[in-house]
GROMACS .gro file of C-alpha atoms in nm:
model
  381
    1MET     CA    1 -11.586  -6.785   7.946
    2ARG     CA    2 -11.786  -6.588   7.692
    3ARG     CA    3 -11.752  -6.260   7.507
    4LEU     CA    4 -12.074  -6.061   7.529
    5ALA     CA    5 -12.152  -5.771   7.296
    6GLN     CA    6 -12.250  -5.454   7.484
    7VAL     CA    7 -12.379  -5.107   7.397
    8PRO     CA    8 -12.120  -4.857   7.522
    9ARG     CA    9 -12.249  -4.594   7.761
   10SER     CA   10 -12.332  -4.275   7.572
   11ASP     CA   11 -12.088  -4.066   7.777
   12TRP     CA   12 -11.828  -4.332   7.850
   13GLN     CA   13 -11.536  -4.112   7.748
   14HIS     CA   14 -11.624  -3.852   8.009
   15LYS     CA   15 -11.682  -4.116   8.275
   16VAL     CA   16 -11.347  -4.289   8.231
   17GLU     CA   17 -11.164  -3.956   8.207
   18GLU     CA   18 -11.312  -3.857   8.544
   19LEU     CA   19 -11.147  -4.169   8.684
   20GLY     CA   20 -10.811  -4.076   8.533
   21LEU     CA   21 -10.814  -4.284   8.215
   22ILE     CA   22 -10.727  -4.003   7.975
   23TRP     CA   23 -10.552  -4.235   7.726
   24HIS     CA   24 -10.877  -4.421   7.648
   25SER     CA   25 -10.859  -4.358   7.270
   26ASP     CA   26 -10.625  -4.267   6.989
   27ALA     CA   27 -10.644  -4.219   6.615
   28ASP     CA   28 -10.693  -4.593   6.564
   29GLY     CA   29 -10.991  -4.618   6.797
   30ALA     CA   30 -11.070  -4.697   7.158
   31TYR     CA   31 -10.820  -4.852   7.398
   32TRP     CA   32 -11.087  -4.885   7.667
   33ASP     CA   33 -11.341  -5.103   7.483
   34GLU     CA   34 -11.678  -5.142   7.652
   35SER     CA   35 -11.851  -5.254   7.333
   36ALA     CA   36 -11.807  -5.601   7.484
   37CYS     CA   37 -11.721  -5.773   7.807
   38TYR     CA   38 -11.600  -6.116   7.908
   39ALA     CA   39 -11.826  -6.320   8.133
   40PHE     CA   40 -11.684  -6.592   8.358
   41THR     CA   41 -11.836  -6.850   8.585
   42LEU     CA   42 -11.727  -6.857   8.946
   43ASP     CA   43 -11.547  -7.187   8.883
   44GLU     CA   44 -11.345  -7.027   8.603
   45ILE     CA   45 -11.255  -6.732   8.826
   46GLU     CA   46 -11.143  -6.967   9.102
   47THR     CA   47 -10.928  -7.150   8.847
   48ILE     CA   48 -10.760  -6.823   8.749
   49GLU     CA   49 -10.708  -6.725   9.113
   50ALA     CA   50 -10.555  -7.062   9.197
   51ALA     CA   51 -10.322  -7.046   8.895
   52SER     CA   52 -10.207  -6.698   8.995
   53GLU     CA   53 -10.123  -6.794   9.350
   54GLU     CA   54  -9.955  -7.114   9.234
   55CYS     CA   55  -9.740  -6.925   8.983
   56TYR     CA   56  -9.637  -6.685   9.254
   57ARG     CA   57  -9.521  -6.984   9.459
   58LEU     CA   58  -9.321  -7.108   9.160
   59TYR     CA   59  -9.158  -6.768   9.117
   60ARG     CA   60  -9.048  -6.768   9.481
   61ALA     CA   61  -8.877  -7.101   9.421
   62ALA     CA   62  -8.718  -6.973   9.098
   63GLY     CA   63  -8.589  -6.667   9.282
   64GLU     CA   64  -8.417  -6.890   9.537
   65LYS     CA   65  -8.256  -7.088   9.256
   66ILE     CA   66  -8.138  -6.788   9.055
   67VAL     CA   67  -8.006  -6.578   9.341
   68GLY     CA   68  -7.760  -6.852   9.439
   69ASP     CA   69  -7.619  -6.901   9.090
   70ALA     CA   70  -7.402  -6.632   8.928
   71ASN     CA   71  -7.450  -6.787   8.584
   72LEU     CA   72  -7.830  -6.774   8.615
   73LEU     CA   73  -7.816  -6.416   8.741
   74SER     CA   74  -7.630  -6.324   8.425
   75LEU     CA   75  -7.864  -6.526   8.202
   76CYS     CA   76  -8.148  -6.324   8.352
   77GLY     CA   77  -7.976  -6.010   8.224
   78ILE     CA   78  -7.862  -5.884   8.564
   79PRO     CA   79  -7.527  -5.702   8.532
   80THR     CA   80  -7.245  -5.848   8.742
   81ALA     CA   81  -7.215  -5.522   8.934
   82PHE     CA   82  -7.570  -5.571   9.062
   83HIS     CA   83  -7.539  -5.937   9.168
   84ASP     CA   84  -7.450  -5.866   9.530
   85ALA     CA   85  -7.718  -5.599   9.563
   86VAL     CA   86  -7.983  -5.836   9.426
   87LYS     CA   87  -7.874  -6.112   9.665
   88ALA     CA   88  -7.876  -5.880   9.966
   89SER     CA   89  -8.217  -5.742   9.873
   90TRP     CA   90  -8.366  -6.091   9.820
   91THR     CA   91  -8.241  -6.229  10.151
   92GLY     CA   92  -8.290  -5.909  10.350
   93ASP     CA   93  -8.608  -5.778  10.504
   94VAL     CA   94  -8.667  -5.483  10.273
   95PRO     CA   95  -9.004  -5.310  10.220
   96ALA     CA   96  -9.182  -5.422   9.904
   97LEU     CA   97  -9.526  -5.385   9.754
   98ASP     CA   98  -9.466  -5.732   9.611
   99TYR     CA   99  -9.725  -5.684   9.338
  100GLY     CA  100  -9.744  -5.776   8.972
  101ARG     CA  101  -9.949  -5.902   8.681
  102PHE     CA  102  -9.930  -6.255   8.543
  103ASP     CA  103 -10.024  -6.275   8.176
  104PHE     CA  104 -10.207  -6.600   8.103
  105GLY     CA  105 -10.343  -6.777   7.802
  106TYR     CA  106 -10.688  -6.913   7.891
  107ALA     CA  107 -11.012  -6.980   7.705
  108GLY     CA  108 -11.235  -7.128   7.974
  109SER     CA  109 -11.105  -7.484   7.967
  110GLY     CA  110 -10.785  -7.647   8.080
  111PRO     CA  111 -10.536  -7.479   8.313
  112PRO     CA  112 -10.431  -7.116   8.252
  113LYS     CA  113 -10.088  -7.109   8.090
  114LEU     CA  114  -9.831  -6.853   8.198
  115PHE     CA  115  -9.682  -6.626   7.932
  116GLU     CA  116  -9.482  -6.396   8.162
  117PHE     CA  117  -9.487  -6.196   8.484
  118ASN     CA  118  -9.496  -5.815   8.478
  119CYS     CA  119  -9.378  -5.736   8.828
  120ASP     CA  120  -9.134  -5.445   8.823
  121THR     CA  121  -9.335  -5.176   8.642
  122PRO     CA  122  -9.674  -5.334   8.563
  123THR     CA  123  -9.931  -5.115   8.389
  124ALA     CA  124 -10.307  -5.147   8.319
  125MET     CA  125 -10.349  -5.109   8.695
  126LEU     CA  126 -10.592  -4.816   8.696
  127GLU     CA  127 -10.807  -4.980   8.428
  128THR     CA  128 -10.825  -5.302   8.627
  129ALA     CA  129 -10.873  -5.167   8.978
  130ILE     CA  130 -11.091  -4.860   8.924
  131VAL     CA  131 -11.229  -4.808   8.574
  132GLN     CA  132 -11.372  -5.153   8.506
  133TRP     CA  133 -11.516  -5.174   8.858
  134ALA     CA  134 -11.704  -4.846   8.805
  135TRP     CA  135 -11.825  -4.978   8.470
  136LYS     CA  136 -11.949  -5.299   8.633
  137GLU     CA  137 -12.130  -5.111   8.910
  138GLU     CA  138 -12.321  -4.913   8.649
  139VAL     CA  139 -12.380  -5.177   8.380
  140PHE     CA  140 -12.386  -5.502   8.580
  141PRO     CA  141 -12.467  -5.391   8.938
  142ASP     CA  142 -12.587  -5.737   9.041
  143CYS     CA  143 -12.275  -5.917   8.918
  144ASP     CA  144 -11.935  -5.958   9.075
  145GLN     CA  145 -11.584  -5.913   8.938
  146LEU     CA  146 -11.241  -6.052   9.021
  147ASN     CA  147 -11.121  -5.723   9.165
  148SER     CA  148 -10.971  -5.647   9.505
  149LEU     CA  149 -10.659  -5.486   9.361
  150HIS     CA  150 -10.713  -5.142   9.513
  151GLU     CA  151 -10.785  -5.280   9.859
  152LYS     CA  152 -10.486  -5.513   9.857
  153LEU     CA  153 -10.248  -5.241   9.735
  154LEU     CA  154 -10.376  -5.013  10.008
  155ALA     CA  155 -10.311  -5.285  10.267
  156ARG     CA  156  -9.955  -5.324  10.139
  157TRP     CA  157  -9.887  -4.951  10.164
  158GLN     CA  158 -10.030  -4.952  10.516
  159ALA     CA  159  -9.791  -5.234  10.607
  160ILE     CA  160  -9.492  -5.055  10.452
  161ALA     CA  161  -9.566  -4.702  10.577
  162PRO     CA  162  -9.422  -4.740  10.930
  163ARG     CA  163  -9.089  -4.856  10.782
  164LEU     CA  164  -9.034  -4.550  10.561
  165PRO     CA  165  -8.832  -4.264  10.716
  166ASP     CA  166  -9.047  -3.966  10.817
  167GLY     CA  167  -9.347  -4.144  10.663
  168THR     CA  168  -9.258  -4.001  10.322
  169ALA     CA  169  -9.229  -4.154   9.975
  170TRP     CA  170  -9.129  -4.007   9.639
  171PHE     CA  171  -9.294  -4.115   9.313
  172THR     CA  172  -9.117  -4.109   8.978
  173HIS     CA  173  -9.181  -4.192   8.612
  174THR     CA  174  -9.091  -4.072   8.266
  175ALA     CA  175  -9.268  -3.777   8.105
  176ASP     CA  176  -9.468  -3.981   7.853
  177ASP     CA  177  -9.678  -3.812   7.584
  178ALA     CA  178  -9.987  -4.025   7.649
  179HIS     CA  179  -9.963  -3.955   8.025
  180GLU     CA  180 -10.022  -4.323   8.102
  181ASP     CA  181  -9.712  -4.343   8.321
  182THR     CA  182  -9.803  -4.011   8.484
  183ILE     CA  183 -10.156  -4.116   8.577
  184THR     CA  184 -10.056  -4.470   8.677
  185THR     CA  185  -9.792  -4.331   8.913
  186THR     CA  186 -10.035  -4.069   9.040
  187TYR     CA  187 -10.287  -4.342   9.116
  188MET     CA  188 -10.028  -4.535   9.318
  189ARG     CA  189  -9.932  -4.213   9.494
  190ASP     CA  190 -10.296  -4.157   9.588
  191ILE     CA  191 -10.312  -4.505   9.743
  192ALA     CA  192  -9.997  -4.428   9.944
  193GLU     CA  193 -10.155  -4.108  10.074
  194GLN     CA  194 -10.466  -4.304  10.172
  195ALA     CA  195 -10.229  -4.524  10.372
  196GLY     CA  196 -10.110  -4.218  10.565
  197LEU     CA  197  -9.785  -4.138  10.385
  198ALA     CA  198  -9.666  -3.795  10.282
  199THR     CA  199  -9.568  -3.797   9.914
  200ARG     CA  200  -9.358  -3.599   9.669
  201ALA     CA  201  -9.340  -3.620   9.288
  202VAL     CA  202  -9.023  -3.617   9.080
  203LEU     CA  203  -8.962  -3.704   8.715
  204ILE     CA  204  -8.699  -3.971   8.663
  205ASP     CA  205  -8.464  -3.732   8.481
  206GLN     CA  206  -8.489  -3.482   8.769
  207ILE     CA  207  -8.335  -3.722   9.020
  208GLY     CA  208  -7.972  -3.646   9.093
  209ILE     CA  209  -7.680  -3.749   9.312
  210ASP     CA  210  -7.554  -3.489   9.561
  211GLY     CA  211  -7.196  -3.432   9.675
  212GLN     CA  212  -7.236  -3.699   9.944
  213GLY     CA  213  -7.360  -3.957   9.695
  214ARG     CA  214  -7.722  -3.939   9.811
  215LEU     CA  215  -8.029  -3.952   9.585
  216VAL     CA  216  -8.195  -3.609   9.571
  217ASP     CA  217  -8.500  -3.465   9.396
  218GLN     CA  218  -8.535  -3.144   9.195
  219ASP     CA  219  -8.551  -2.941   9.518
  220ASP     CA  220  -8.245  -3.112   9.667
  221TYR     CA  221  -8.447  -3.312   9.919
  222VAL     CA  222  -8.281  -3.643  10.001
  223ILE     CA  223  -8.498  -3.926   9.863
  224THR     CA  224  -8.540  -4.188  10.136
  225ALA     CA  225  -8.812  -4.397   9.971
  226LEU     CA  226  -8.882  -4.410   9.597
  227PHE     CA  227  -9.167  -4.569   9.402
  228LYS     CA  228  -9.055  -4.588   9.040
  229LEU     CA  229  -9.246  -4.670   8.725
  230TYR     CA  230  -8.913  -4.721   8.553
  231PRO     CA  231  -8.751  -5.060   8.486
  232TRP     CA  232  -8.456  -5.179   8.690
  233GLU     CA  233  -8.283  -5.309   8.376
  234TRP     CA  234  -8.286  -4.955   8.234
  235LEU     CA  235  -8.146  -4.811   8.556
  236ALA     CA  236  -7.878  -5.080   8.572
  237SER     CA  237  -7.751  -4.988   8.225
  238GLU     CA  238  -7.731  -4.614   8.293
  239ALA     CA  239  -7.460  -4.405   8.457
  240PHE     CA  240  -7.721  -4.292   8.708
  241GLY     CA  241  -7.789  -4.652   8.808
  242GLU     CA  242  -7.418  -4.720   8.853
  243ALA     CA  243  -7.390  -4.417   9.081
  244ALA     CA  244  -7.701  -4.510   9.278
  245LEU     CA  245  -7.567  -4.863   9.326
  246GLN     CA  246  -7.288  -4.733   9.549
  247ARG     CA  247  -7.541  -4.632   9.817
  248LEU     CA  248  -7.837  -4.843   9.713
  249THR     CA  249  -7.939  -4.943  10.067
  250GLU     CA  250  -7.983  -4.580  10.176
  251THR     CA  251  -8.304  -4.555   9.973
  252ASN     CA  252  -8.610  -4.777  10.008
  253TRP     CA  253  -8.675  -4.869   9.645
  254LEU     CA  254  -9.026  -4.973   9.550
  255GLU     CA  255  -8.999  -5.212   9.398
  256PRO     CA  256  -8.670  -5.347   9.542
  257VAL     CA  257  -8.378  -5.443   9.322
  258TRP     CA  258  -8.452  -5.814   9.379
  259LYS     CA  259  -8.740  -5.774   9.134
  260MET     CA  260  -8.473  -5.809   8.863
  261LEU     CA  261  -8.486  -6.183   8.937
  262TRP     CA  262  -8.842  -6.198   8.803
  263SER     CA  263  -8.875  -5.907   8.559
  264ASN     CA  264  -8.716  -6.090   8.268
  265LYS     CA  265  -8.816  -6.369   8.032
  266ALA     CA  266  -8.517  -6.593   8.117
  267VAL     CA  267  -8.686  -6.690   8.442
  268LEU     CA  268  -8.941  -6.883   8.234
  269ALA     CA  269  -8.669  -7.131   8.133
  270VAL     CA  270  -8.562  -7.163   8.496
  271LEU     CA  271  -8.922  -7.234   8.594
  272TRP     CA  272  -8.954  -7.509   8.333
  273ASP     CA  273  -8.628  -7.667   8.449
  274LEU     CA  274  -8.748  -7.662   8.809
  275PHE     CA  275  -9.107  -7.771   8.740
  276PRO     CA  276  -9.114  -7.961   8.408
  277GLY     CA  277  -9.467  -8.050   8.301
  278HIS     CA  278  -9.633  -7.816   8.550
  279PRO     CA  279  -9.990  -7.756   8.431
  280ASN     CA  280  -9.962  -7.375   8.448
  281LEU     CA  281  -9.630  -7.355   8.262
  282LEU     CA  282  -9.535  -7.374   7.897
  283PRO     CA  283  -9.210  -7.545   7.791
  284ALA     CA  284  -8.940  -7.279   7.773
  285SER     CA  285  -8.571  -7.283   7.687
  286PHE     CA  286  -8.279  -7.076   7.562
  287ASP     CA  287  -8.238  -7.332   7.282
  288PRO     CA  288  -8.494  -7.332   6.998
  289ARG     CA  289  -8.410  -7.698   6.932
  290ALA     CA  290  -8.578  -7.784   7.262
  291MET     CA  291  -8.912  -7.672   7.118
  292LYS     CA  292  -9.102  -7.977   6.987
  293GLY     CA  293  -9.364  -7.782   6.795
  294ASP     CA  294  -9.478  -7.426   6.736
  295TYR     CA  295  -9.309  -7.164   6.952
  296VAL     CA  296  -9.263  -6.800   7.036
  297SER     CA  297  -8.925  -6.628   7.064
  298LYS     CA  298  -8.889  -6.312   7.270
  299PRO     CA  299  -8.599  -6.106   7.404
  300VAL     CA  300  -8.506  -6.169   7.766
  301HIS     CA  301  -8.563  -5.798   7.822
  302ALA     CA  302  -8.845  -5.639   7.622
  303ARG     CA  303  -9.180  -5.477   7.690
  304GLU     CA  304  -9.530  -5.448   7.545
  305GLY     CA  305  -9.488  -5.741   7.310
  306ALA     CA  306  -9.199  -5.582   7.122
  307ASN     CA  307  -8.957  -5.782   6.904
  308VAL     CA  308  -9.154  -6.107   6.939
  309GLU     CA  309  -9.165  -6.372   6.666
  310ILE     CA  310  -9.407  -6.664   6.629
  311VAL     CA  311  -9.299  -6.977   6.442
  312ALA     CA  312  -9.559  -7.237   6.341
  313LYS     CA  313  -9.487  -7.548   6.138
  314GLY     CA  314  -9.133  -7.426   6.090
  315LYS     CA  315  -9.236  -7.094   5.935
  316LEU     CA  316  -9.245  -6.741   6.070
  317VAL     CA  317  -9.614  -6.648   6.092
  318ASP     CA  318  -9.602  -6.322   6.287
  319ARG     CA  319  -9.354  -6.076   6.431
  320SER     CA  320  -9.368  -5.745   6.612
  321GLY     CA  321  -9.143  -5.446   6.573
  322GLY     CA  322  -8.948  -5.269   6.842
  323HIS     CA  323  -8.609  -5.144   6.947
  324TYR     CA  324  -8.509  -5.423   7.186
  325SER     CA  325  -8.215  -5.651   7.111
  326ARG     CA  326  -8.287  -6.006   7.000
  327GLY     CA  327  -7.934  -6.111   7.087
  328HIS     CA  328  -8.048  -6.302   7.396
  329LEU     CA  329  -8.374  -6.489   7.337
  330LEU     CA  330  -8.616  -6.702   7.533
  331PHE     CA  331  -8.811  -6.968   7.340
  332GLN     CA  332  -9.150  -7.071   7.469
  333GLU     CA  333  -9.405  -7.318   7.337
  334LEU     CA  334  -9.688  -7.145   7.151
  335TYR     CA  335 -10.021  -7.146   7.332
  336PRO     CA  336 -10.319  -7.162   7.092
  337LEU     CA  337 -10.509  -6.847   7.182
  338ARG     CA  338 -10.879  -6.848   7.097
  339ASP     CA  339 -11.038  -6.570   6.897
  340PHE     CA  340 -11.374  -6.494   7.060
  341GLY     CA  341 -11.475  -6.283   6.760
  342LYS     CA  342 -11.276  -5.959   6.790
  343GLY     CA  343 -10.921  -6.067   6.870
  344TYR     CA  344 -10.727  -6.287   7.105
  345PRO     CA  345 -10.768  -6.217   7.477
  346VAL     CA  346 -10.477  -6.236   7.720
  347LEU     CA  347 -10.570  -6.247   8.087
  348GLY     CA  348 -10.374  -6.018   8.317
  349SER     CA  349 -10.413  -6.165   8.664
  350TRP     CA  350 -10.281  -5.946   8.944
  351VAL     CA  351 -10.125  -6.068   9.267
  352VAL     CA  352 -10.032  -5.870   9.577
  353ALA     CA  353  -9.809  -6.039   9.834
  354GLY     CA  354  -9.888  -6.374   9.675
  355GLU     CA  355 -10.267  -6.335   9.677
  356ALA     CA  356 -10.484  -6.310   9.365
  357ALA     CA  357 -10.612  -5.954   9.346
  358GLY     CA  358 -10.770  -5.867   9.013
  359LEU     CA  359 -10.822  -5.947   8.646
  360GLY     CA  360 -10.774  -5.726   8.340
  361ILE     CA  361 -10.818  -5.850   7.983
  362ARG     CA  362 -10.647  -5.715   7.672
  363GLU     CA  363 -10.738  -5.812   7.317
  364ASP     CA  364 -10.502  -5.800   7.022
  365GLY     CA  365 -10.368  -6.015   6.740
  366LEU     CA  366 -10.151  -6.317   6.796
  367ILE     CA  367  -9.896  -6.089   6.965
  368THR     CA  368 -10.031  -5.868   7.244
  369GLY     CA  369  -9.866  -5.528   7.202
  370ASN     CA  370  -9.916  -5.169   7.308
  371ARG     CA  371 -10.210  -5.135   7.067
  372ALA     CA  372 -10.415  -5.396   7.252
  373ARG     CA  373 -10.765  -5.305   7.373
  374PHE     CA  374 -10.872  -5.336   7.738
  375VAL     CA  375 -11.207  -5.518   7.770
  376PRO     CA  376 -11.383  -5.536   8.110
  377HIS     CA  377 -11.519  -5.853   8.268
  378VAL     CA  378 -11.790  -5.978   8.502
  379ILE     CA  379 -11.873  -6.296   8.688
  380ILE     CA  380 -12.208  -6.444   8.585
  381ASP     CA  381 -12.281  -6.774   8.753
   0.00000   0.00000   0.00000
């Protein structure tokens, strides 16, 4: 694993915008950073793939453990009112894309170590699947890349499509200023259309409940299948979510409500209890006294590296801001990230239906937040 300096393409902004990446830069500089790339050997890539598929297997086991234990469901931040719905969704045969992004610490030696799993509303999908592949084809045409994310997502939509009423799906997100959620959802919508589905768009705050208790869009069409780039834990805490819960099974939710089992940090403590010493896991606990050395504390529910603290040698060495509550924390052993010269890379390894599907790398400080840069990669063996 090496970081190679590169000369950015002279018109790179235009090229990535044509692919939909309109949030490539801000006042602080480039988010899409092709002034460098990471080069991996095939053996390293196979190590990352194997770790991803193994961690997916571990999460399946953790889901089985949590879903049968009301105390664990609550520790994972799932409201009591949603316990039965989560259980029914987990054990039932409901349509699911079953996709997500494992964030790993890895520097080319030793096993990749899991930081967390972004599996309910994962982002950096367009950058991984489309933008960095186009970059590779132009800059490194003779090299390969860990990247079958688009093809595997398309296959999942093709598998799901026959199970959706009238072959139609709605796509929702928040109206974000940077348009990242808009474009990410639009990209997923495009894949669904390639799979043969008819699609409709609706902003999350335009979804309503009609007089019969059904989910409807801004034109009063009944929503029978909904892809949402909006977290389940937010929905569960809102009046809208409480109303939707009453008739939850009448809509095919993508992703399903069982994703609440995995889309929290508490599951990391469950994993360590189930598989202590596993080479791809870091010790994790709800009790800071269980940490034998340096550690990270993070809210059970938080996003984009918000409200994280790092403690080394008994002292706070870094913390991130944010608006999430630190009332319920997960403590995880600190992994010593390696600075390759311009920041600390975190590997985002995608899985679809349990299969490794793609790799996206973000660079930042010791805490990877929403200001991290996306750096492409290649395989050079």
